[in-house]
Short mmCIF file of C-alpha atoms in Angstrom, two decimals:
data_model
loop_
_atom_site.label_atom_id
_atom_site.label_comp_id
_atom_site.label_asym_id
_atom_site.label_seq_id
_atom_site.Cartn_x
_atom_site.Cartn_y
_atom_site.Cartn_z
CA UNK A 1 99.43 147.93 112.01
CA UNK A 2 98.08 149.71 109.21
CA UNK A 3 95.53 148.00 106.17
CA UNK A 4 98.61 147.05 104.05
CA UNK A 5 99.96 145.88 106.87
CA UNK A 6 97.53 143.66 108.24
CA UNK A 7 97.12 141.75 104.50
CA UNK A 8 101.21 141.06 104.12
CA UNK A 9 100.64 139.59 108.08
CA UNK A 10 97.71 137.71 106.67
CA UNK A 11 99.73 136.98 103.14
CA UNK A 12 102.50 135.13 105.12
CA UNK A 13 100.91 132.74 107.73
CA UNK A 14 100.31 129.26 107.15
CA UNK A 15 96.81 127.98 106.52
CA UNK A 16 97.20 126.44 109.50
CA UNK A 17 98.00 129.47 111.43
CA UNK A 18 95.03 130.82 109.70
CA UNK A 19 93.27 128.00 110.71
CA UNK A 20 93.86 128.56 113.94
CA UNK A 21 93.61 131.98 114.26
CA UNK A 22 89.92 131.92 113.28
CA UNK A 23 88.70 129.20 115.89
CA UNK A 24 90.69 131.29 118.66
CA UNK A 25 88.74 134.52 117.31
CA UNK A 26 85.34 132.12 117.74
CA UNK A 27 85.91 130.98 120.58
CA UNK A 28 87.09 134.38 122.35
CA UNK A 29 84.03 135.59 120.91
CA UNK A 30 81.43 133.28 121.80
CA UNK A 31 82.52 132.54 125.39
CA UNK A 32 82.09 136.33 125.66
CA UNK A 33 78.94 136.23 124.77
CA UNK A 34 78.12 133.04 126.58
CA UNK A 35 79.65 134.83 130.05
CA UNK A 36 77.57 137.73 129.24
CA UNK A 37 74.19 136.06 128.92
CA UNK A 38 72.86 137.13 125.59
CA UNK A 39 71.83 134.39 123.82
CA UNK A 40 71.39 135.87 121.17
CA UNK A 41 74.63 136.68 120.00
CA UNK A 42 75.49 133.38 120.42
CA UNK A 43 73.12 131.89 118.11
CA UNK A 44 74.10 134.88 115.16
CA UNK A 45 77.66 134.33 115.43
CA UNK A 46 77.04 130.46 115.46
CA UNK A 47 74.64 130.82 112.25
CA UNK A 48 77.54 132.03 110.47
CA UNK A 49 80.15 129.11 110.96
CA UNK A 50 80.15 126.08 109.21
CA UNK A 51 79.48 122.70 110.73
CA UNK A 52 83.54 122.38 110.39
CA UNK A 53 84.24 124.83 112.12
CA UNK A 54 81.14 124.59 115.07
CA UNK A 55 83.26 121.77 115.34
CA UNK A 56 86.19 122.19 116.32
CA UNK A 57 84.68 125.37 118.93
CA UNK A 58 83.00 122.72 120.76
CA UNK A 59 86.23 120.89 120.97
CA UNK A 60 87.75 123.65 122.07
CA UNK A 61 84.80 124.61 125.22
CA UNK A 62 84.61 122.76 128.65
CA UNK A 63 81.93 120.41 128.63
CA UNK A 64 79.58 123.06 130.48
CA UNK A 65 79.94 125.47 128.22
CA UNK A 66 79.79 122.82 124.88
CA UNK A 67 76.36 121.60 125.88
CA UNK A 68 74.96 124.86 126.37
CA UNK A 69 76.41 125.95 122.94
CA UNK A 70 75.19 122.62 121.29
CA UNK A 71 71.62 123.45 122.72
CA UNK A 72 71.93 126.14 120.49
CA UNK A 73 73.35 125.01 117.04
CA UNK A 74 71.51 124.85 113.98
CA UNK A 75 69.20 121.56 113.98
CA UNK A 76 69.92 120.67 110.39
CA UNK A 77 73.99 121.10 110.90
CA UNK A 78 73.88 118.96 113.49
CA UNK A 79 74.05 116.11 111.91
CA UNK A 80 77.09 117.25 109.78
CA UNK A 81 78.83 118.30 113.55
CA UNK A 82 78.36 114.90 115.27
CA UNK A 83 80.76 113.41 111.74
CA UNK A 84 83.15 116.69 112.92
CA UNK A 85 83.95 116.53 116.35
CA UNK A 86 85.48 113.34 117.53
CA UNK A 87 84.86 110.11 119.34
CA UNK A 88 84.78 111.10 122.75
CA UNK A 89 82.89 114.44 122.45
CA UNK A 90 80.40 113.08 119.64
CA UNK A 91 79.36 110.97 122.58
CA UNK A 92 79.03 113.22 125.10
CA UNK A 93 77.05 115.38 122.17
CA UNK A 94 74.57 111.82 121.94
CA UNK A 95 74.02 111.95 125.65
CA UNK A 96 72.71 115.26 125.95
CA UNK A 97 70.85 114.33 122.77
CA UNK A 98 66.67 113.31 122.97
CA UNK A 99 66.51 110.68 120.11
CA UNK A 100 64.19 111.83 118.20
CA UNK A 101 66.93 114.11 117.48
CA UNK A 102 69.65 112.56 116.78
CA UNK A 103 66.94 110.86 114.47
CA UNK A 104 66.37 114.22 112.76
CA UNK A 105 70.09 114.36 112.92
CA UNK A 106 71.86 111.93 111.08
CA UNK A 107 68.53 111.74 108.55
CA UNK A 108 70.24 113.71 105.90
CA UNK A 109 73.22 112.60 105.75
CA UNK A 110 75.79 111.54 103.04
CA UNK A 111 75.91 107.38 103.43
CA UNK A 112 79.64 107.46 104.00
CA UNK A 113 79.16 110.18 107.07
CA UNK A 114 76.48 107.63 108.35
CA UNK A 115 78.40 104.92 108.30
CA UNK A 116 81.38 106.81 110.50
CA UNK A 117 79.32 107.20 113.41
CA UNK A 118 76.51 105.19 112.81
CA UNK A 119 78.20 102.66 115.20
CA UNK A 120 78.24 105.04 118.49
CA UNK A 121 74.08 106.39 118.27
CA UNK A 122 72.19 104.34 120.55
CA UNK A 123 70.16 101.17 119.62
CA UNK A 124 67.18 102.71 119.72
CA UNK A 125 68.11 105.36 117.40
CA UNK A 126 69.95 103.08 115.11
CA UNK A 127 66.61 100.83 114.40
CA UNK A 128 64.82 103.99 113.72
CA UNK A 129 67.01 105.18 111.24
CA UNK A 130 67.59 102.44 109.04
CA UNK A 131 63.86 102.13 109.66
CA UNK A 132 63.30 104.97 107.58
CA UNK A 133 65.99 104.11 104.64
CA UNK A 134 64.83 102.16 101.85
CA UNK A 135 66.32 98.45 100.91
CA UNK A 136 68.93 100.02 98.69
CA UNK A 137 70.38 102.74 100.91
CA UNK A 138 70.46 99.88 103.56
CA UNK A 139 72.15 97.59 101.59
CA UNK A 140 74.48 100.57 100.69
CA UNK A 141 74.95 101.27 104.23
CA UNK A 142 76.20 97.77 105.42
CA UNK A 143 78.26 97.58 102.22
CA UNK A 144 80.52 100.64 103.86
CA UNK A 145 80.32 99.50 107.17
CA UNK A 146 81.37 96.32 106.54
CA UNK A 147 85.17 97.50 105.37
CA UNK A 148 87.88 98.74 107.85
CA UNK A 149 87.42 102.33 108.63
CA UNK A 150 91.19 103.08 107.52
CA UNK A 151 90.38 102.05 104.09
CA UNK A 152 89.09 103.37 100.95
CA UNK A 153 85.96 101.01 101.48
CA UNK A 154 85.54 103.13 104.74
CA UNK A 155 85.92 106.35 102.95
CA UNK A 156 83.97 105.86 99.72
CA UNK A 157 80.33 107.55 99.07
CA UNK A 158 78.07 104.24 97.21
CA UNK A 159 75.70 106.69 95.82
CA UNK A 160 77.41 106.96 92.38
CA UNK A 161 76.75 108.52 89.51
CA UNK A 162 77.37 106.56 86.83
CA UNK A 163 76.19 106.19 82.66
CA UNK A 164 76.89 104.04 80.02
CA UNK A 165 79.31 104.28 76.79
CA UNK A 166 76.54 104.16 74.06
CA UNK A 167 74.72 107.27 75.28
CA UNK A 168 75.38 110.70 74.37
CA UNK A 169 76.52 113.59 75.44
CA UNK A 170 72.74 114.64 75.43
CA UNK A 171 71.43 112.44 76.63
CA UNK A 172 73.39 112.72 79.46
CA UNK A 173 72.42 116.07 80.16
CA UNK A 174 69.10 115.05 80.34
CA UNK A 175 69.28 112.38 82.69
CA UNK A 176 71.13 114.86 84.80
CA UNK A 177 68.63 117.63 85.02
CA UNK A 178 66.13 114.74 86.01
CA UNK A 179 68.00 113.84 88.77
CA UNK A 180 67.98 117.47 89.60
CA UNK A 181 70.25 117.36 92.98
CA UNK A 182 74.25 116.29 92.47
CA UNK A 183 77.13 116.28 94.65
CA UNK A 184 79.10 119.49 95.94
CA UNK A 185 81.97 117.85 94.83
CA UNK A 186 82.07 117.38 91.38
CA UNK A 187 83.85 117.14 88.57
CA UNK A 188 83.85 114.01 86.25
CA UNK A 189 80.87 111.57 85.78
CA UNK A 190 82.15 106.98 85.99
CA UNK A 191 81.32 104.58 82.69
CA UNK A 192 80.44 101.35 83.02
CA UNK A 193 79.21 99.01 81.17
CA UNK A 194 76.05 96.71 82.22
CA UNK A 195 78.05 94.41 84.98
CA UNK A 196 79.06 97.78 86.65
CA UNK A 197 82.54 97.57 85.93
CA UNK A 198 84.65 100.48 85.18
CA UNK A 199 85.48 101.30 81.86
CA UNK A 200 86.58 105.73 82.27
CA UNK A 201 85.70 108.32 83.33
CA UNK A 202 83.74 111.59 81.21
CA UNK A 203 85.14 114.64 82.83
CA UNK A 204 82.48 117.58 83.72
CA UNK A 205 84.14 120.28 81.81
CA UNK A 206 83.80 117.83 77.93
CA UNK A 207 80.11 117.42 79.02
CA UNK A 208 79.71 121.31 78.82
CA UNK A 209 81.80 121.95 76.27
CA UNK A 210 81.80 119.27 73.39
CA UNK A 211 79.17 118.40 70.93
CA UNK A 212 75.37 117.31 72.55
CA UNK A 213 75.28 114.27 69.80
CA UNK A 214 79.09 112.75 70.92
CA UNK A 215 79.35 109.98 72.22
CA UNK A 216 80.21 108.95 76.36
CA UNK A 217 82.61 106.71 74.91
CA UNK A 218 84.18 108.75 72.43
CA UNK A 219 85.41 110.67 75.24
CA UNK A 220 85.82 109.24 78.56
CA UNK A 221 89.06 108.96 79.53
CA UNK A 222 90.02 105.43 79.26
CA UNK A 223 93.00 105.98 81.09
CA UNK A 224 91.18 107.20 84.52
CA UNK A 225 92.67 105.85 88.02
CA UNK A 226 90.66 104.00 89.81
CA UNK A 227 91.22 103.19 93.47
CA UNK A 228 91.02 99.73 95.03
CA UNK A 229 88.45 99.35 97.86
CA UNK A 230 91.13 97.71 100.12
CA UNK A 231 94.00 100.41 99.77
CA UNK A 232 94.40 102.26 103.00
CA UNK A 233 93.14 105.78 103.43
CA UNK A 234 96.97 107.22 103.79
CA UNK A 235 97.78 105.46 100.69
CA UNK A 236 94.37 106.86 98.89
CA UNK A 237 95.40 109.89 100.01
CA UNK A 238 98.80 110.08 98.32
CA UNK A 239 97.46 108.91 95.22
CA UNK A 240 94.85 112.10 95.18
CA UNK A 241 98.26 113.90 95.74
CA UNK A 242 100.07 112.34 93.21
CA UNK A 243 97.41 112.23 90.45
CA UNK A 244 95.76 115.77 91.24
CA UNK A 245 92.20 114.38 91.78
CA UNK A 246 89.23 115.68 92.87
CA UNK A 247 87.49 112.66 93.36
CA UNK A 248 88.09 108.89 92.38
CA UNK A 249 86.32 106.06 91.37
CA UNK A 250 86.31 102.52 93.98
CA UNK A 251 86.41 99.23 92.89
CA UNK A 252 86.36 95.88 93.80
CA UNK A 253 89.19 93.14 92.57
CA UNK A 254 86.52 92.40 89.37
CA UNK A 255 86.74 95.74 88.28
CA UNK A 256 83.40 96.70 89.85
CA UNK A 257 82.28 100.69 90.56
CA UNK A 258 81.41 100.31 93.85
CA UNK A 259 81.38 104.07 94.76
CA UNK A 260 83.52 107.23 94.63
CA UNK A 261 85.54 109.69 97.09
CA UNK A 262 86.37 112.70 96.66
CA UNK A 263 88.94 115.71 97.82
CA UNK A 264 86.84 116.48 100.64
CA UNK A 265 87.18 113.14 102.35
CA UNK A 266 90.91 113.15 102.17
CA UNK A 267 91.61 116.02 103.09
CA UNK A 268 89.94 114.70 106.86
CA UNK A 269 92.73 112.01 105.84
CA UNK A 270 95.23 114.28 106.33
CA UNK A 271 94.31 116.14 109.18
CA UNK A 272 93.59 112.70 111.29
CA UNK A 273 96.89 111.76 110.12
CA UNK A 274 98.33 114.96 110.62
CA UNK A 275 96.96 115.42 114.54
CA UNK A 276 97.69 110.61 115.36
CA UNK A 277 100.86 111.88 113.94
CA UNK A 278 101.59 114.65 116.72
CA UNK A 279 99.50 113.01 119.45
CA UNK A 280 100.86 109.53 119.22
CA UNK A 281 104.46 110.64 120.16
CA UNK A 282 102.98 111.93 123.44
CA UNK A 283 101.23 108.45 124.05
CA UNK A 284 97.49 110.71 123.70
CA UNK A 285 94.71 109.70 121.22
CA UNK A 286 93.26 112.14 118.60
CA UNK A 287 89.65 110.77 119.87
CA UNK A 288 90.10 111.60 123.57
CA UNK A 289 88.02 114.80 124.86
CA UNK A 290 90.17 117.84 125.58
CA UNK A 291 88.21 118.84 128.34
CA UNK A 292 87.37 115.45 129.63
CA UNK A 293 87.46 114.60 133.35
CA UNK A 294 90.77 114.99 135.37
CA UNK A 295 90.72 112.11 136.86
CA UNK A 296 89.86 109.98 133.63
CA UNK A 297 92.72 112.40 131.59
CA UNK A 298 95.29 111.61 134.45
CA UNK A 299 94.16 107.63 134.37
CA UNK A 300 95.34 107.25 130.48
CA UNK A 301 97.94 109.25 130.80
CA UNK A 302 99.91 106.42 133.46
CA UNK A 303 100.88 103.96 131.74
CA UNK A 304 102.96 105.90 129.30
CA UNK A 305 103.84 107.77 132.60
CA UNK A 306 104.91 104.67 133.70
CA UNK A 307 106.78 103.54 130.89
CA UNK A 308 108.55 106.67 130.92
CA UNK A 309 109.76 105.74 134.48
CA UNK A 310 110.92 102.24 133.71
CA UNK A 311 113.20 103.46 131.45
CA UNK A 312 114.08 106.74 132.98
CA UNK A 313 114.89 104.15 136.12
CA UNK A 314 117.12 101.97 133.68
CA UNK A 315 119.55 104.79 132.61
CA UNK A 316 119.78 106.33 136.62
CA UNK A 317 120.92 102.29 137.04
CA UNK A 318 123.18 102.91 134.64
CA UNK A 319 124.49 106.59 135.75
CA UNK A 320 124.74 104.61 139.73
CA UNK A 321 127.05 102.51 138.34
CA UNK A 322 129.21 105.03 138.09
CA UNK A 323 128.85 106.63 141.17
CA UNK A 324 132.37 107.41 142.91
CA UNK A 325 133.14 109.06 139.37
CA UNK A 326 130.44 111.59 139.90
CA UNK A 327 131.71 112.02 143.09
CA UNK A 328 135.05 112.40 142.44
CA UNK A 329 135.04 114.68 139.42
CA UNK A 330 132.17 116.96 140.18
CA UNK A 331 132.59 118.10 136.29
CA UNK A 332 131.57 114.75 134.91
CA UNK A 333 127.83 115.61 136.89
CA UNK A 334 127.74 119.13 135.37
CA UNK A 335 128.51 117.97 131.65
CA UNK A 336 127.28 115.07 131.11
CA UNK A 337 123.76 116.18 130.84
CA UNK A 338 125.00 118.16 127.89
CA UNK A 339 125.83 114.94 125.97
CA UNK A 340 122.79 113.11 126.39
CA UNK A 341 120.58 115.96 124.79
CA UNK A 342 123.11 116.14 121.73
CA UNK A 343 122.62 112.78 121.50
CA UNK A 344 118.63 112.81 121.95
CA UNK A 345 118.03 115.38 119.35
CA UNK A 346 119.98 113.92 116.70
CA UNK A 347 118.26 110.98 117.33
CA UNK A 348 115.15 112.86 117.58
CA UNK A 349 115.58 114.31 114.12
CA UNK A 350 117.02 111.18 112.24
CA UNK A 351 113.65 109.76 114.04
CA UNK A 352 111.35 111.93 112.72
CA UNK A 353 112.62 111.29 109.14
CA UNK A 354 112.22 107.97 109.56
CA UNK A 355 108.55 108.13 110.25
CA UNK A 356 107.58 110.87 107.97
CA UNK A 357 109.09 108.51 104.79
CA UNK A 358 107.17 105.31 106.22
CA UNK A 359 103.73 107.07 106.78
CA UNK A 360 103.90 109.27 102.92
CA UNK A 361 105.88 105.32 101.53
CA UNK A 362 109.24 107.15 100.79
CA UNK A 363 110.62 104.49 102.95
CA UNK A 364 110.78 100.38 102.71
CA UNK A 365 113.19 98.30 102.83
CA UNK A 366 114.36 98.61 99.38
CA UNK A 367 116.39 102.21 100.36
CA UNK A 368 116.66 101.70 104.16
CA UNK A 369 120.11 100.34 104.04
CA UNK A 370 121.39 103.99 101.99
CA UNK A 371 119.48 105.88 104.62
CA UNK A 372 120.96 104.28 107.81
CA UNK A 373 124.33 105.15 105.95
CA UNK A 374 123.74 108.88 105.44
CA UNK A 375 122.60 109.58 108.39
CA UNK A 376 125.03 107.28 109.90
CA UNK A 377 127.56 109.96 107.60
CA UNK A 378 125.71 112.76 109.12
CA UNK A 379 125.89 112.11 112.06
CA UNK A 380 129.76 111.47 112.50
CA UNK A 381 130.09 114.91 110.49
CA UNK A 382 128.54 116.80 112.92
CA UNK A 383 129.30 114.32 115.61
CA UNK A 384 133.20 115.33 114.91
CA UNK A 385 132.13 119.29 114.08
CA UNK A 386 130.34 119.32 117.86
CA UNK A 387 132.86 117.67 119.78
CA UNK A 388 135.71 119.32 118.78
CA UNK A 389 133.31 122.95 119.44
CA UNK A 390 132.61 121.17 123.46
CA UNK A 391 135.77 120.12 123.85
CA UNK A 392 137.19 123.22 123.54
CA UNK A 393 134.78 124.58 126.06
CA UNK A 394 135.18 121.89 128.39
CA UNK A 395 138.43 122.44 127.97
CA UNK A 396 138.81 126.18 128.88
CA UNK A 397 135.88 126.02 131.03
CA UNK A 398 137.70 123.46 133.93
CA UNK A 399 141.27 123.76 132.47
CA UNK A 400 142.12 120.22 132.11
CA UNK A 401 142.84 119.13 128.21
CA UNK A 402 141.87 115.21 129.49
CA UNK A 403 138.26 116.24 130.15
CA UNK A 404 137.91 117.84 127.14
CA UNK A 405 139.14 114.66 125.26
CA UNK A 406 136.62 112.72 127.21
CA UNK A 407 134.00 114.99 126.05
CA UNK A 408 134.80 114.98 122.79
CA UNK A 409 134.31 111.36 122.43
CA UNK A 410 131.90 110.94 124.51
CA UNK A 411 129.74 113.51 122.39
CA UNK A 412 130.60 111.88 118.77
CA UNK A 413 129.85 108.41 120.06
CA UNK A 414 126.10 109.39 121.25
CA UNK A 415 125.63 111.45 118.34
CA UNK A 416 126.33 108.58 115.95
CA UNK A 417 124.22 106.26 118.78
CA UNK A 418 121.76 108.43 118.06
CA UNK A 419 121.34 108.42 114.24
CA UNK A 420 121.70 104.76 114.22
CA UNK A 421 118.92 104.23 116.47
CA UNK A 422 116.53 106.75 115.27
CA UNK A 423 117.08 105.41 111.90
CA UNK A 424 116.85 101.72 113.26
CA UNK A 425 114.23 101.70 115.92
CA UNK A 426 111.18 102.37 113.88
CA UNK A 427 112.11 99.90 110.80
CA UNK A 428 112.12 97.25 114.33
CA UNK A 429 108.88 98.81 115.65
CA UNK A 430 107.07 98.71 112.45
CA UNK A 431 108.09 94.97 111.83
CA UNK A 432 106.85 94.76 115.36
CA UNK A 433 103.65 95.80 114.42
CA UNK A 434 103.97 98.65 116.49
CA UNK A 435 103.57 102.43 116.51
CA UNK A 436 106.71 104.05 115.60
CA UNK A 437 105.20 107.42 116.55
CA UNK A 438 103.97 106.04 119.71
CA UNK A 439 106.54 104.28 121.31
CA UNK A 440 110.04 105.75 119.30
CA UNK A 441 110.49 108.50 121.42
CA UNK A 442 110.31 105.81 124.33
CA UNK A 443 113.10 104.04 123.25
CA UNK A 444 115.41 106.49 121.43
CA UNK A 445 115.68 108.92 124.87
CA UNK A 446 116.79 105.49 126.35
CA UNK A 447 118.98 104.54 124.20
CA UNK A 448 120.81 107.86 124.34
CA UNK A 449 120.66 108.35 127.12
CA UNK A 450 121.90 105.14 128.17
CA UNK A 451 124.76 105.15 125.43
CA UNK A 452 125.80 109.04 126.60
CA UNK A 453 126.16 108.37 130.49
CA UNK A 454 128.59 104.80 129.43
CA UNK A 455 130.81 106.83 126.93
CA UNK A 456 131.19 109.78 128.67
CA UNK A 457 131.15 109.01 132.63
CA UNK A 458 132.94 105.15 131.72
CA UNK A 459 135.63 107.03 129.77
CA UNK A 460 135.61 109.89 132.90
CA UNK A 461 135.85 106.48 135.38
CA UNK A 462 139.39 104.93 133.46
CA UNK A 463 140.70 108.14 131.80
CA UNK A 464 140.57 110.55 134.66
CA UNK A 465 140.68 108.27 137.78
CA UNK A 466 142.30 105.01 136.71
CA UNK A 467 139.04 102.92 136.32
#
C-alpha cells in the first residue's frame, strides 16, 4: 500500500486497534533485539516508550524476557511502570527488585498512585517510604488508603490546588509562580472557604484572560460539579462523560474538599472495566499474569470448568431421558444442536445488552419491565422468522412435514426462552450480589440447552413416535 492508502487504513482503525497494533510492533522489535543479544538496541527502544507502553510490553512477555527488560528500564520510570502493570506482574517485578531500588522507584509517585501499590510493597520498603515522607503527606496517604479502592476516594489525589474567593486573579497568578510545579492535567482551580468547604471552581482560561484585578469570587463557577467521596468509580466515569470533565473536585458529606480526580484516572477505570467485563465472562481475572506458571493457570480455571461440567451434565441428563427418541429418529440428533445454538445466541445478545446497561446505569428496576417486554417481542419476531426458515429447510432435507413443524415450534420456544433468560438472569444475579458478567453466561447456556432439548426432542417424542 502507498502512503495515501496507509493513512486511510490507519484512519479507519479504532483507537483500541491502533493501540494493539503499536504494542505488537514494540513487542516484536524488543523480542528480536533480546534474542540477538543487542542490549544497546533494547535500551534505545525502551527510552522512546512511556511508562504505560513499557507496562503493556512487560505484561506481554514471558517471565524470563520480562525480567530482562525490567532490569534495563529507566529507573526514573520504574515507579510509574509498577502502577501501570496488573497486580500479579507487579508482584513478580517487586520480587526481582532490591528494596533500596524500590524505595527510590516509588519516591516520586503521586500520592494516589502510591496508594494503589502500597499494599504490594514489602514491609521493609513500606516503612522506609513512610519515614521519607513528611507528616502531611503521610496523613494524606492514609486518607486515600482509608477509602475503598473502587470509590472516588480511592481514585482521588489529595494534593489539590485551592484558592479563596476574596483574592484577585493577580494574587492567584503570583501564588502559582511561587508554587512552581503544577499538575500535568490542569484546567481549573478549586475555590474553598476557610473551613475548606467547596464553593466553586475558577477556570484556567478565565485566570489567564480576565482582568488581573478581578476577584476570584466574581469569576468562579459556583455550579461546578463536585464528586462525593463515596461514589463508585464507574459512576465517576459516567459523571466525567456526561459533564465533559477534565478534572473534578472530591468532597465529603459536609462538602469539604478532600482531593481531586483527573481524566487520566478515569481512562484507567474505563479500561479496567472493559478488561474485567471481557475476562469475567470466561471466569478469568484481569489481574492474572498471562505468563503465570502452567500449573497455577490450570488450577485457576478448574473452578469455572467444574461449574460448566456440572451444567453440561444437567443438559446431558435431560437429553438422556429422551434417548429412545434419538435412537428411533436419527434426524433429531442431527437437528437439535441447531435449536440449542439459536436459543443460546439470542439469549447472549439480550444478556450482553442487559449487563452493559447495568454497568452504565441505563438499566434499573424502573425500566426493566419495559425492557423485558421489548426483548420478548424481539424474541417472538425473530422466532417466527427463523422458525419458518429452519422448518422449511428441515422439511426439504428430510421430506418430513411433521419434523419441520416440531423444528419450528422448538426454535420459537427456545428463542423466547433465550430472550426471557437473557433479560432476567442479570437482574436476579445482581440481587444475589453475584457478578452477572461472571455467572450469567453459564446460567444462560444451561437454560437454553435444557429448554431446547425439552422443546425439540420432547415434541419429537410425542408427535413423531407417539410418546
